[in-house]
Amino acid sequence: ALIFFVCMILDSFSVDTNLGETEEFLREIKQIELNRHQILEVYMILGGIPYYLDMLRKDLPLSKNIDNLFFKENANLKTEYEFLLRSLFKNSKSYKKVVETLSTKLKGLTREEIIEATKIKDGGTLSEILTNLCMCDFIRKYNAIGKEQRNSLFQLTDLFSLFYLNFVEKGNSQDENYWSNIAFSGEKNAWAGYSFEQVCFHHIKQIKTKLSILGVLSNIYSWSSKAFVDSDGTKWAGGQIDLLIDRKDEVINICEIKYASDKYEITDAYEKKLRERASLFKKITNTKKALQHTFITTYGIKQNIHSGLVQSEITMDDLFHL
């Protein structure tokens, strides 16, 4: 009850906004002009929290703003992650251990895997930690489609924590121009790809609106399968789907989430992989529903002979819908 009260106070002070609200805040309140790709980057770093957004300066480039907030000496947000955990949770070390363990396994861990990795004993204490982290929106608990509740996965979804643990916690704060210096690096691109996935999970309403299914009852799942050999000797490569929209109107949207600096191009090999994965999904889940490939990208799909596989597209701009 105390944690819930603290989280409510925290939310009333700095409620996470969506992308559209973040855009309005930056332009109307802060008078900062950024394009939507830059606003997306801000959102992936600061999580759309007005208290943090208000620290941005309109006279500085975005990269310099981030350097000033996280990487320069005595930066305002350099110790914010530690402060948040200590403020919210009495036994913050155990909470930190769970959060940082999940940050190394981005697709999530089961309760048993968390116990093994953190050495926190199973029982009420761990249940309380996981419940409180979910209530305060640090992590989410979700089921893979067709899996039982006991196989639920826990995944780190707090964008601010993801950024901090990827870049500030690792000692990169020794370089006061770190964010400016790693533009277009593989390290930054890997983080952006995963963070964009989490942005999509924060904008399910906008995704459903674009698909014209906001009024259709549906559930959100993930799914994965390991490679295996069928009884008839057929080899299956296995696969993973990060976002499934399982609808009551007999359709499942298989969502591909791709962060790119331009239109995303589907190659011959990738089309083959998508078709094989859809076949594997049907085989394992035994679903009779229609499967539709939906691509969620920053700038859309490049039209070519392989793009016909895509039945619906959602772009970064669609996620800005209020």
PDB file of C-alpha atoms in Angstrom:
ATOM      1  CA  ALA A   1       0.000   0.000   0.000  1.00  0.00           C
ATOM      2  CA  LEU A   2       2.850   2.381   0.840  1.00  0.00           C
ATOM      3  CA  ILE A   3       4.587   1.729  -2.491  1.00  0.00           C
ATOM      4  CA  PHE A   4       1.313   2.357  -4.326  1.00  0.00           C
ATOM      5  CA  PHE A   5       0.935   5.676  -2.471  1.00  0.00           C
ATOM      6  CA  VAL A   6       4.523   6.693  -3.281  1.00  0.00           C
ATOM      7  CA  CYS A   7       4.071   5.770  -6.950  1.00  0.00           C
ATOM      8  CA  MET A   8       0.868   7.808  -7.120  1.00  0.00           C
ATOM      9  CA  ILE A   9       2.696  10.822  -5.686  1.00  0.00           C
ATOM     10  CA  LEU A  10       5.542  10.314  -8.161  1.00  0.00           C
ATOM     11  CA  ASP A  11       3.068  10.055 -11.040  1.00  0.00           C
ATOM     12  CA  SER A  12       1.242  13.216 -10.001  1.00  0.00           C
ATOM     13  CA  PHE A  13       4.593  15.044 -10.044  1.00  0.00           C
ATOM     14  CA  SER A  14       5.906  13.703 -13.338  1.00  0.00           C
ATOM     15  CA  VAL A  15       3.363  11.639 -15.285  1.00  0.00           C
ATOM     16  CA  ASP A  16       4.788   9.972 -18.352  1.00  0.00           C
ATOM     17  CA  THR A  17       3.397  11.585 -21.498  1.00  0.00           C
ATOM     18  CA  ASN A  18       2.961   9.911 -24.863  1.00  0.00           C
ATOM     19  CA  LEU A  19       4.846  11.007 -27.963  1.00  0.00           C
ATOM     20  CA  GLY A  20       2.171  13.459 -29.078  1.00  0.00           C
ATOM     21  CA  GLU A  21       2.036  15.092 -25.661  1.00  0.00           C
ATOM     22  CA  THR A  22       5.837  15.221 -25.522  1.00  0.00           C
ATOM     23  CA  GLU A  23       5.843  17.013 -28.877  1.00  0.00           C
ATOM     24  CA  GLU A  24       3.303  19.546 -27.622  1.00  0.00           C
ATOM     25  CA  PHE A  25       5.231  20.114 -24.391  1.00  0.00           C
ATOM     26  CA  LEU A  26       8.515  20.737 -26.193  1.00  0.00           C
ATOM     27  CA  ARG A  27       7.016  23.072 -28.809  1.00  0.00           C
ATOM     28  CA  GLU A  28       4.390  24.952 -26.811  1.00  0.00           C
ATOM     29  CA  ILE A  29       5.931  25.077 -23.337  1.00  0.00           C
ATOM     30  CA  LYS A  30       9.680  24.894 -24.005  1.00  0.00           C
ATOM     31  CA  GLN A  31       9.650  26.519 -27.469  1.00  0.00           C
ATOM     32  CA  ILE A  32      12.053  23.805 -28.671  1.00  0.00           C
ATOM     33  CA  GLU A  33      11.800  22.912 -32.357  1.00  0.00           C
ATOM     34  CA  LEU A  34      12.786  19.299 -33.063  1.00  0.00           C
ATOM     35  CA  ASN A  35      11.709  16.986 -35.847  1.00  0.00           C
ATOM     36  CA  ARG A  36       9.786  13.847 -34.898  1.00  0.00           C
ATOM     37  CA  HIS A  37      12.803  11.565 -35.140  1.00  0.00           C
ATOM     38  CA  GLN A  38      14.577  13.780 -32.604  1.00  0.00           C
ATOM     39  CA  ILE A  39      11.493  13.861 -30.364  1.00  0.00           C
ATOM     40  CA  LEU A  40      11.399  10.070 -30.522  1.00  0.00           C
ATOM     41  CA  GLU A  41      15.023   9.983 -29.361  1.00  0.00           C
ATOM     42  CA  VAL A  42      14.219  12.364 -26.505  1.00  0.00           C
ATOM     43  CA  TYR A  43      11.312  10.117 -25.519  1.00  0.00           C
ATOM     44  CA  MET A  44      13.474   6.990 -25.589  1.00  0.00           C
ATOM     45  CA  ILE A  45      15.972   8.700 -23.264  1.00  0.00           C
ATOM     46  CA  LEU A  46      13.769  10.650 -20.846  1.00  0.00           C
ATOM     47  CA  GLY A  47      10.637   8.516 -20.993  1.00  0.00           C
ATOM     48  CA  GLY A  48       8.354  11.457 -21.682  1.00  0.00           C
ATOM     49  CA  ILE A  49       8.580  12.734 -18.092  1.00  0.00           C
ATOM     50  CA  PRO A  50       7.852  16.498 -18.008  1.00  0.00           C
ATOM     51  CA  TYR A  51      10.188  17.085 -15.052  1.00  0.00           C
ATOM     52  CA  TYR A  52      13.109  15.801 -17.146  1.00  0.00           C
ATOM     53  CA  LEU A  53      11.892  17.357 -20.400  1.00  0.00           C
ATOM     54  CA  ASP A  54      11.811  20.734 -18.679  1.00  0.00           C
ATOM     55  CA  MET A  55      15.583  20.516 -18.194  1.00  0.00           C
ATOM     56  CA  LEU A  56      16.212  20.684 -21.957  1.00  0.00           C
ATOM     57  CA  ARG A  57      17.555  23.978 -23.323  1.00  0.00           C
ATOM     58  CA  LYS A  58      16.317  25.334 -26.638  1.00  0.00           C
ATOM     59  CA  ASP A  59      19.641  27.066 -27.409  1.00  0.00           C
ATOM     60  CA  LEU A  60      21.561  23.762 -27.495  1.00  0.00           C
ATOM     61  CA  PRO A  61      21.594  20.873 -30.006  1.00  0.00           C
ATOM     62  CA  LEU A  62      19.846  17.737 -28.779  1.00  0.00           C
ATOM     63  CA  SER A  63      23.086  15.750 -28.409  1.00  0.00           C
ATOM     64  CA  LYS A  64      24.624  18.525 -26.282  1.00  0.00           C
ATOM     65  CA  ASN A  65      21.521  18.660 -24.128  1.00  0.00           C
ATOM     66  CA  ILE A  66      21.853  14.942 -23.393  1.00  0.00           C
ATOM     67  CA  ASP A  67      25.589  15.324 -22.661  1.00  0.00           C
ATOM     68  CA  ASN A  68      24.790  18.117 -20.208  1.00  0.00           C
ATOM     69  CA  LEU A  69      22.045  16.149 -18.448  1.00  0.00           C
ATOM     70  CA  PHE A  70      23.920  12.849 -18.069  1.00  0.00           C
ATOM     71  CA  PHE A  71      27.613  12.993 -18.877  1.00  0.00           C
ATOM     72  CA  LYS A  72      29.201  16.265 -17.855  1.00  0.00           C
ATOM     73  CA  GLU A  73      30.552  16.739 -14.338  1.00  0.00           C
ATOM     74  CA  ASN A  74      27.726  17.246 -11.806  1.00  0.00           C
ATOM     75  CA  ALA A  75      25.100  16.597 -14.510  1.00  0.00           C
ATOM     76  CA  ASN A  76      21.538  16.939 -13.192  1.00  0.00           C
ATOM     77  CA  LEU A  77      20.512  13.370 -14.085  1.00  0.00           C
ATOM     78  CA  LYS A  78      23.806  11.553 -13.548  1.00  0.00           C
ATOM     79  CA  THR A  79      22.642  10.138 -10.199  1.00  0.00           C
ATOM     80  CA  GLU A  80      18.885  10.243 -10.819  1.00  0.00           C
ATOM     81  CA  TYR A  81      18.501   6.481 -11.289  1.00  0.00           C
ATOM     82  CA  GLU A  82      20.023   5.724  -7.888  1.00  0.00           C
ATOM     83  CA  PHE A  83      17.957   8.494  -6.296  1.00  0.00           C
ATOM     84  CA  LEU A  84      14.709   7.103  -7.742  1.00  0.00           C
ATOM     85  CA  LEU A  85      15.300   3.593  -6.441  1.00  0.00           C
ATOM     86  CA  ARG A  86      16.329   4.782  -2.978  1.00  0.00           C
ATOM     87  CA  SER A  87      13.328   7.114  -2.797  1.00  0.00           C
ATOM     88  CA  LEU A  88      10.801   4.503  -3.867  1.00  0.00           C
ATOM     89  CA  PHE A  89      12.004   1.312  -2.227  1.00  0.00           C
ATOM     90  CA  LYS A  90      13.196   0.632   1.299  1.00  0.00           C
ATOM     91  CA  ASN A  91      15.380  -2.325   0.277  1.00  0.00           C
ATOM     92  CA  SER A  92      16.636  -0.583  -2.846  1.00  0.00           C
ATOM     93  CA  LYS A  93      19.644  -2.882  -3.338  1.00  0.00           C
ATOM     94  CA  SER A  94      17.416  -5.876  -4.052  1.00  0.00           C
ATOM     95  CA  TYR A  95      15.218  -3.818  -6.368  1.00  0.00           C
ATOM     96  CA  LYS A  96      18.295  -2.551  -8.173  1.00  0.00           C
ATOM     97  CA  LYS A  97      19.583  -6.102  -8.552  1.00  0.00           C
ATOM     98  CA  VAL A  98      16.339  -7.206 -10.236  1.00  0.00           C
ATOM     99  CA  VAL A  99      16.162  -4.164 -12.528  1.00  0.00           C
ATOM    100  CA  GLU A 100      19.794  -4.483 -13.603  1.00  0.00           C
ATOM    101  CA  THR A 101      19.470  -8.232 -14.176  1.00  0.00           C
ATOM    102  CA  LEU A 102      16.494  -7.617 -16.452  1.00  0.00           C
ATOM    103  CA  SER A 103      18.481  -4.936 -18.302  1.00  0.00           C
ATOM    104  CA  THR A 104      20.896  -7.655 -19.465  1.00  0.00           C
ATOM    105  CA  LYS A 105      18.105  -9.928 -20.780  1.00  0.00           C
ATOM    106  CA  LEU A 106      16.019  -7.536 -22.793  1.00  0.00           C
ATOM    107  CA  LYS A 107      13.360 -10.031 -23.880  1.00  0.00           C
ATOM    108  CA  GLY A 108      12.559 -10.785 -20.255  1.00  0.00           C
ATOM    109  CA  LEU A 109      13.097 -13.487 -17.651  1.00  0.00           C
ATOM    110  CA  THR A 110      10.800 -15.874 -15.814  1.00  0.00           C
ATOM    111  CA  ARG A 111      10.543 -15.741 -12.037  1.00  0.00           C
ATOM    112  CA  GLU A 112      12.772 -18.817 -11.780  1.00  0.00           C
ATOM    113  CA  GLU A 113      15.409 -17.223 -14.022  1.00  0.00           C
ATOM    114  CA  ILE A 114      15.359 -14.047 -11.902  1.00  0.00           C
ATOM    115  CA  ILE A 115      15.916 -16.143  -8.763  1.00  0.00           C
ATOM    116  CA  GLU A 116      18.854 -17.936 -10.370  1.00  0.00           C
ATOM    117  CA  ALA A 117      20.459 -14.720 -11.634  1.00  0.00           C
ATOM    118  CA  THR A 118      19.948 -12.526  -8.559  1.00  0.00           C
ATOM    119  CA  LYS A 119      20.182 -15.188  -5.813  1.00  0.00           C
ATOM    120  CA  ILE A 120      17.146 -13.586  -4.164  1.00  0.00           C
ATOM    121  CA  LYS A 121      15.207 -16.346  -2.417  1.00  0.00           C
ATOM    122  CA  ASP A 122      11.815 -17.326  -3.748  1.00  0.00           C
ATOM    123  CA  GLY A 123       8.935 -16.190  -1.578  1.00  0.00           C
ATOM    124  CA  GLY A 124       7.071 -13.136  -0.400  1.00  0.00           C
ATOM    125  CA  THR A 125      10.013 -10.746  -0.638  1.00  0.00           C
ATOM    126  CA  LEU A 126      10.596 -11.459  -4.319  1.00  0.00           C
ATOM    127  CA  SER A 127       6.852 -11.294  -5.014  1.00  0.00           C
ATOM    128  CA  GLU A 128       6.717  -7.895  -3.338  1.00  0.00           C
ATOM    129  CA  ILE A 129       9.698  -6.629  -5.354  1.00  0.00           C
ATOM    130  CA  LEU A 130       8.217  -7.752  -8.677  1.00  0.00           C
ATOM    131  CA  THR A 131       4.756  -6.417  -7.818  1.00  0.00           C
ATOM    132  CA  ASN A 132       6.104  -3.034  -6.748  1.00  0.00           C
ATOM    133  CA  LEU A 133       8.316  -2.685  -9.812  1.00  0.00           C
ATOM    134  CA  CYS A 134       5.299  -3.433 -12.007  1.00  0.00           C
ATOM    135  CA  MET A 135       3.130  -0.916 -10.109  1.00  0.00           C
ATOM    136  CA  CYS A 136       5.767   1.786 -10.536  1.00  0.00           C
ATOM    137  CA  ASP A 137       6.122   0.988 -14.269  1.00  0.00           C
ATOM    138  CA  PHE A 138       9.759  -0.091 -14.132  1.00  0.00           C
ATOM    139  CA  ILE A 139       8.915  -3.522 -15.498  1.00  0.00           C
ATOM    140  CA  ARG A 140       6.002  -5.352 -17.095  1.00  0.00           C
ATOM    141  CA  LYS A 141       4.739  -8.880 -16.614  1.00  0.00           C
ATOM    142  CA  TYR A 142       3.424 -10.626 -19.701  1.00  0.00           C
ATOM    143  CA  ASN A 143       2.523 -14.053 -20.990  1.00  0.00           C
ATOM    144  CA  ALA A 144       3.706 -15.586 -24.223  1.00  0.00           C
ATOM    145  CA  ILE A 145       0.701 -16.708 -26.265  1.00  0.00           C
ATOM    146  CA  GLY A 146      -0.294 -20.257 -25.381  1.00  0.00           C
ATOM    147  CA  LYS A 147       1.877 -20.283 -22.234  1.00  0.00           C
ATOM    148  CA  GLU A 148       0.589 -20.719 -18.680  1.00  0.00           C
ATOM    149  CA  GLN A 149       0.631 -17.965 -16.055  1.00  0.00           C
ATOM    150  CA  ARG A 150       3.499 -19.642 -14.197  1.00  0.00           C
ATOM    151  CA  ASN A 151       5.654 -19.119 -17.291  1.00  0.00           C
ATOM    152  CA  SER A 152       5.089 -15.346 -17.291  1.00  0.00           C
ATOM    153  CA  LEU A 153       8.037 -13.189 -18.251  1.00  0.00           C
ATOM    154  CA  PHE A 154       9.197 -10.013 -16.547  1.00  0.00           C
ATOM    155  CA  GLN A 155      10.735  -7.351 -18.782  1.00  0.00           C
ATOM    156  CA  LEU A 156      12.377  -3.994 -18.086  1.00  0.00           C
ATOM    157  CA  THR A 157      10.309  -1.352 -19.865  1.00  0.00           C
ATOM    158  CA  ASP A 158      11.197   1.929 -18.142  1.00  0.00           C
ATOM    159  CA  LEU A 159      12.870   3.940 -20.888  1.00  0.00           C
ATOM    160  CA  PHE A 160      14.854   6.201 -18.562  1.00  0.00           C
ATOM    161  CA  SER A 161      16.336   3.180 -16.738  1.00  0.00           C
ATOM    162  CA  LEU A 162      17.137   1.441 -20.011  1.00  0.00           C
ATOM    163  CA  PHE A 163      19.086   4.445 -21.223  1.00  0.00           C
ATOM    164  CA  TYR A 164      20.851   4.991 -17.904  1.00  0.00           C
ATOM    165  CA  LEU A 165      21.936   1.373 -17.502  1.00  0.00           C
ATOM    166  CA  ASN A 166      23.108   1.121 -21.107  1.00  0.00           C
ATOM    167  CA  PHE A 167      25.200   4.261 -21.136  1.00  0.00           C
ATOM    168  CA  VAL A 168      25.656   6.109 -17.827  1.00  0.00           C
ATOM    169  CA  GLU A 169      26.018   3.185 -15.408  1.00  0.00           C
ATOM    170  CA  LYS A 170      28.752   1.606 -17.543  1.00  0.00           C
ATOM    171  CA  GLY A 171      31.200   4.403 -16.813  1.00  0.00           C
ATOM    172  CA  ASN A 172      30.699   6.337 -20.036  1.00  0.00           C
ATOM    173  CA  SER A 173      30.053   9.430 -17.935  1.00  0.00           C
ATOM    174  CA  GLN A 174      33.834  10.000 -17.891  1.00  0.00           C
ATOM    175  CA  ASP A 175      33.453  11.475 -21.380  1.00  0.00           C
ATOM    176  CA  GLU A 176      31.557  14.767 -21.071  1.00  0.00           C
ATOM    177  CA  ASN A 177      30.690  14.672 -24.790  1.00  0.00           C
ATOM    178  CA  TYR A 178      29.860  10.985 -24.869  1.00  0.00           C
ATOM    179  CA  TRP A 179      26.419  11.197 -26.512  1.00  0.00           C
ATOM    180  CA  SER A 180      27.691  13.570 -29.179  1.00  0.00           C
ATOM    181  CA  ASN A 181      30.612  11.261 -29.895  1.00  0.00           C
ATOM    182  CA  ILE A 182      28.685   7.997 -30.394  1.00  0.00           C
ATOM    183  CA  ALA A 183      26.211   9.213 -33.016  1.00  0.00           C
ATOM    184  CA  PHE A 184      25.538   6.470 -35.606  1.00  0.00           C
ATOM    185  CA  SER A 185      27.533   3.901 -33.610  1.00  0.00           C
ATOM    186  CA  GLY A 186      26.502   0.258 -33.361  1.00  0.00           C
ATOM    187  CA  GLU A 187      26.081   0.621 -29.615  1.00  0.00           C
ATOM    188  CA  LYS A 188      23.597   3.448 -30.005  1.00  0.00           C
ATOM    189  CA  ASN A 189      21.717   1.711 -32.830  1.00  0.00           C
ATOM    190  CA  ALA A 190      21.294  -1.479 -30.775  1.00  0.00           C
ATOM    191  CA  TRP A 191      19.869   0.498 -27.860  1.00  0.00           C
ATOM    192  CA  ALA A 192      17.578   2.495 -30.163  1.00  0.00           C
ATOM    193  CA  GLY A 193      16.200  -0.670 -31.767  1.00  0.00           C
ATOM    194  CA  TYR A 194      15.163  -2.142 -28.438  1.00  0.00           C
ATOM    195  CA  SER A 195      13.954   1.164 -26.994  1.00  0.00           C
ATOM    196  CA  PHE A 196      11.752   1.701 -30.054  1.00  0.00           C
ATOM    197  CA  GLU A 197      10.124  -1.668 -29.316  1.00  0.00           C
ATOM    198  CA  GLN A 198       9.305  -0.430 -25.823  1.00  0.00           C
ATOM    199  CA  VAL A 199       7.967   2.860 -27.212  1.00  0.00           C
ATOM    200  CA  CYS A 200       5.532   0.769 -29.262  1.00  0.00           C
ATOM    201  CA  PHE A 201       4.370  -1.064 -26.139  1.00  0.00           C
ATOM    202  CA  HIS A 202       3.767   2.376 -24.583  1.00  0.00           C
ATOM    203  CA  HIS A 203       1.593   3.306 -27.601  1.00  0.00           C
ATOM    204  CA  ILE A 204      -0.702   0.305 -28.101  1.00  0.00           C
ATOM    205  CA  LYS A 205      -3.714   2.639 -28.304  1.00  0.00           C
ATOM    206  CA  GLN A 206      -2.138   4.536 -31.206  1.00  0.00           C
ATOM    207  CA  ILE A 207      -1.248   1.273 -32.964  1.00  0.00           C
ATOM    208  CA  LYS A 208      -4.805  -0.033 -32.635  1.00  0.00           C
ATOM    209  CA  THR A 209      -6.169   3.312 -33.834  1.00  0.00           C
ATOM    210  CA  LYS A 210      -4.082   3.123 -37.009  1.00  0.00           C
ATOM    211  CA  LEU A 211      -5.253  -0.449 -37.589  1.00  0.00           C
ATOM    212  CA  SER A 212      -8.890   0.677 -37.053  1.00  0.00           C
ATOM    213  CA  ILE A 213      -9.356  -1.955 -34.325  1.00  0.00           C
ATOM    214  CA  LEU A 214      -9.555   0.261 -31.235  1.00  0.00           C
ATOM    215  CA  GLY A 215     -13.088  -1.030 -30.572  1.00  0.00           C
ATOM    216  CA  VAL A 216     -12.184  -4.685 -31.171  1.00  0.00           C
ATOM    217  CA  LEU A 217     -11.498  -6.757 -28.050  1.00  0.00           C
ATOM    218  CA  SER A 218      -7.894  -7.959 -28.234  1.00  0.00           C
ATOM    219  CA  ASN A 219      -4.979  -9.196 -26.147  1.00  0.00           C
ATOM    220  CA  ILE A 220      -1.288  -8.325 -26.453  1.00  0.00           C
ATOM    221  CA  TYR A 221       1.217 -11.177 -26.406  1.00  0.00           C
ATOM    222  CA  SER A 222       4.743 -12.143 -27.346  1.00  0.00           C
ATOM    223  CA  TRP A 223       5.824 -15.540 -28.647  1.00  0.00           C
ATOM    224  CA  SER A 224       8.979 -17.543 -29.179  1.00  0.00           C
ATOM    225  CA  SER A 225      10.024 -21.056 -30.113  1.00  0.00           C
ATOM    226  CA  LYS A 226      13.357 -22.820 -30.021  1.00  0.00           C
ATOM    227  CA  ALA A 227      14.675 -24.720 -33.037  1.00  0.00           C
ATOM    228  CA  PHE A 228      13.500 -28.333 -33.215  1.00  0.00           C
ATOM    229  CA  VAL A 229      13.112 -31.330 -35.517  1.00  0.00           C
ATOM    230  CA  ASP A 230       9.576 -32.503 -36.243  1.00  0.00           C
ATOM    231  CA  SER A 231       8.490 -36.140 -35.958  1.00  0.00           C
ATOM    232  CA  ASP A 232       8.669 -36.430 -39.753  1.00  0.00           C
ATOM    233  CA  GLY A 233      12.233 -35.094 -39.798  1.00  0.00           C
ATOM    234  CA  THR A 234      11.345 -31.536 -40.783  1.00  0.00           C
ATOM    235  CA  LYS A 235      13.768 -29.017 -39.280  1.00  0.00           C
ATOM    236  CA  TRP A 236      12.300 -25.816 -37.852  1.00  0.00           C
ATOM    237  CA  ALA A 237      14.618 -22.898 -37.190  1.00  0.00           C
ATOM    238  CA  GLY A 238      12.595 -21.448 -34.323  1.00  0.00           C
ATOM    239  CA  GLY A 239      11.690 -17.797 -34.050  1.00  0.00           C
ATOM    240  CA  GLN A 240      10.412 -14.927 -31.975  1.00  0.00           C
ATOM    241  CA  ILE A 241       7.592 -12.392 -32.310  1.00  0.00           C
ATOM    242  CA  ASP A 242       7.823  -9.406 -29.998  1.00  0.00           C
ATOM    243  CA  LEU A 243       4.284  -8.103 -30.435  1.00  0.00           C
ATOM    244  CA  LEU A 244       1.144 -10.039 -31.295  1.00  0.00           C
ATOM    245  CA  ILE A 245      -2.330  -8.507 -31.306  1.00  0.00           C
ATOM    246  CA  ASP A 246      -4.721 -11.424 -30.825  1.00  0.00           C
ATOM    247  CA  ARG A 247      -8.138 -10.140 -31.868  1.00  0.00           C
ATOM    248  CA  LYS A 248     -11.661 -11.425 -31.223  1.00  0.00           C
ATOM    249  CA  ASP A 249     -12.532 -10.878 -34.887  1.00  0.00           C
ATOM    250  CA  GLU A 250     -10.485 -13.973 -35.862  1.00  0.00           C
ATOM    251  CA  VAL A 251      -7.301 -12.095 -36.819  1.00  0.00           C
ATOM    252  CA  ILE A 252      -3.839 -11.996 -35.271  1.00  0.00           C
ATOM    253  CA  ASN A 253      -1.517  -9.136 -36.221  1.00  0.00           C
ATOM    254  CA  ILE A 254       2.090 -10.299 -36.273  1.00  0.00           C
ATOM    255  CA  CYS A 255       3.914  -7.045 -35.625  1.00  0.00           C
ATOM    256  CA  GLU A 256       7.461  -6.467 -36.804  1.00  0.00           C
ATOM    257  CA  ILE A 257       9.066  -3.483 -35.066  1.00  0.00           C
ATOM    258  CA  LYS A 258      11.980  -1.927 -36.935  1.00  0.00           C
ATOM    259  CA  TYR A 259      13.908   1.206 -36.034  1.00  0.00           C
ATOM    260  CA  ALA A 260      15.705   2.629 -39.079  1.00  0.00           C
ATOM    261  CA  SER A 261      17.054   5.948 -40.336  1.00  0.00           C
ATOM    262  CA  ASP A 262      15.165   5.573 -43.632  1.00  0.00           C
ATOM    263  CA  LYS A 263      12.483   3.382 -45.174  1.00  0.00           C
ATOM    264  CA  TYR A 264      12.955  -0.250 -44.155  1.00  0.00           C
ATOM    265  CA  GLU A 265      13.728  -2.661 -46.994  1.00  0.00           C
ATOM    266  CA  ILE A 266      12.518  -6.264 -46.871  1.00  0.00           C
ATOM    267  CA  THR A 267      14.996  -8.589 -48.563  1.00  0.00           C
ATOM    268  CA  ASP A 268      14.331 -11.956 -50.186  1.00  0.00           C
ATOM    269  CA  ALA A 269      15.919 -13.754 -47.224  1.00  0.00           C
ATOM    270  CA  TYR A 270      13.879 -11.774 -44.717  1.00  0.00           C
ATOM    271  CA  GLU A 271      10.601 -12.423 -46.546  1.00  0.00           C
ATOM    272  CA  LYS A 272      11.396 -16.137 -46.481  1.00  0.00           C
ATOM    273  CA  LYS A 273      12.150 -15.953 -42.755  1.00  0.00           C
ATOM    274  CA  LEU A 274       8.839 -14.188 -42.044  1.00  0.00           C
ATOM    275  CA  ARG A 275       6.827 -16.748 -44.012  1.00  0.00           C
ATOM    276  CA  GLU A 276       8.563 -19.676 -42.312  1.00  0.00           C
ATOM    277  CA  ARG A 277       8.032 -18.126 -38.892  1.00  0.00           C
ATOM    278  CA  ALA A 278       4.320 -17.602 -39.571  1.00  0.00           C
ATOM    279  CA  SER A 279       4.029 -21.274 -40.575  1.00  0.00           C
ATOM    280  CA  LEU A 280       5.841 -22.315 -37.402  1.00  0.00           C
ATOM    281  CA  PHE A 281       3.576 -20.090 -35.301  1.00  0.00           C
ATOM    282  CA  LYS A 282       0.460 -21.678 -36.828  1.00  0.00           C
ATOM    283  CA  LYS A 283       1.842 -25.168 -36.309  1.00  0.00           C
ATOM    284  CA  ILE A 284       2.756 -24.678 -32.648  1.00  0.00           C
ATOM    285  CA  THR A 285      -0.232 -22.598 -31.531  1.00  0.00           C
ATOM    286  CA  ASN A 286      -2.765 -24.486 -33.665  1.00  0.00           C
ATOM    287  CA  THR A 287      -4.522 -21.202 -34.357  1.00  0.00           C
ATOM    288  CA  LYS A 288      -7.268 -21.033 -36.945  1.00  0.00           C
ATOM    289  CA  LYS A 289      -7.157 -17.245 -37.040  1.00  0.00           C
ATOM    290  CA  ALA A 290      -5.934 -15.270 -40.042  1.00  0.00           C
ATOM    291  CA  LEU A 291      -2.364 -14.004 -39.652  1.00  0.00           C
ATOM    292  CA  GLN A 292      -1.592 -10.505 -40.893  1.00  0.00           C
ATOM    293  CA  HIS A 293       1.927  -9.074 -41.078  1.00  0.00           C
ATOM    294  CA  THR A 294       2.051  -5.562 -39.640  1.00  0.00           C
ATOM    295  CA  PHE A 295       5.246  -3.507 -39.810  1.00  0.00           C
ATOM    296  CA  ILE A 296       5.846  -0.731 -37.280  1.00  0.00           C
ATOM    297  CA  THR A 297       8.766   1.375 -38.501  1.00  0.00           C
ATOM    298  CA  THR A 298      10.154   4.866 -38.203  1.00  0.00           C
ATOM    299  CA  TYR A 299       9.675   5.860 -41.862  1.00  0.00           C
ATOM    300  CA  GLY A 300       7.684   3.050 -43.454  1.00  0.00           C
ATOM    301  CA  ILE A 301       8.467   0.173 -45.803  1.00  0.00           C
ATOM    302  CA  LYS A 302      10.391   0.556 -49.048  1.00  0.00           C
ATOM    303  CA  GLN A 303       8.241  -0.793 -51.840  1.00  0.00           C
ATOM    304  CA  ASN A 304       9.803  -3.730 -53.714  1.00  0.00           C
ATOM    305  CA  ILE A 305       8.888  -7.252 -54.814  1.00  0.00           C
ATOM    306  CA  HIS A 306       8.955  -8.446 -51.189  1.00  0.00           C
ATOM    307  CA  SER A 307       6.857  -5.692 -49.568  1.00  0.00           C
ATOM    308  CA  GLY A 308       3.590  -7.305 -50.716  1.00  0.00           C
ATOM    309  CA  LEU A 309       3.853  -9.553 -47.669  1.00  0.00           C
ATOM    310  CA  VAL A 310       3.006  -6.555 -45.467  1.00  0.00           C
ATOM    311  CA  GLN A 311      -0.739  -6.112 -44.958  1.00  0.00           C
ATOM    312  CA  SER A 312      -0.616  -3.035 -42.755  1.00  0.00           C
ATOM    313  CA  GLU A 313       1.953  -0.373 -41.909  1.00  0.00           C
ATOM    314  CA  ILE A 314       2.394   1.907 -38.930  1.00  0.00           C
ATOM    315  CA  THR A 315       5.018   4.649 -38.930  1.00  0.00           C
ATOM    316  CA  MET A 316       6.586   6.815 -36.291  1.00  0.00           C
ATOM    317  CA  ASP A 317       4.155   9.617 -37.200  1.00  0.00           C
ATOM    318  CA  ASP A 318       1.187   7.377 -36.336  1.00  0.00           C
ATOM    319  CA  LEU A 319       2.551   6.924 -32.818  1.00  0.00           C
ATOM    320  CA  PHE A 320       2.308  10.687 -32.290  1.00  0.00           C
ATOM    321  CA  HIS A 321      -1.490  10.557 -32.512  1.00  0.00           C
ATOM    322  CA  LEU A 322      -2.992  11.991 -29.321  1.00  0.00           C
TER     323      LEU A 322
END
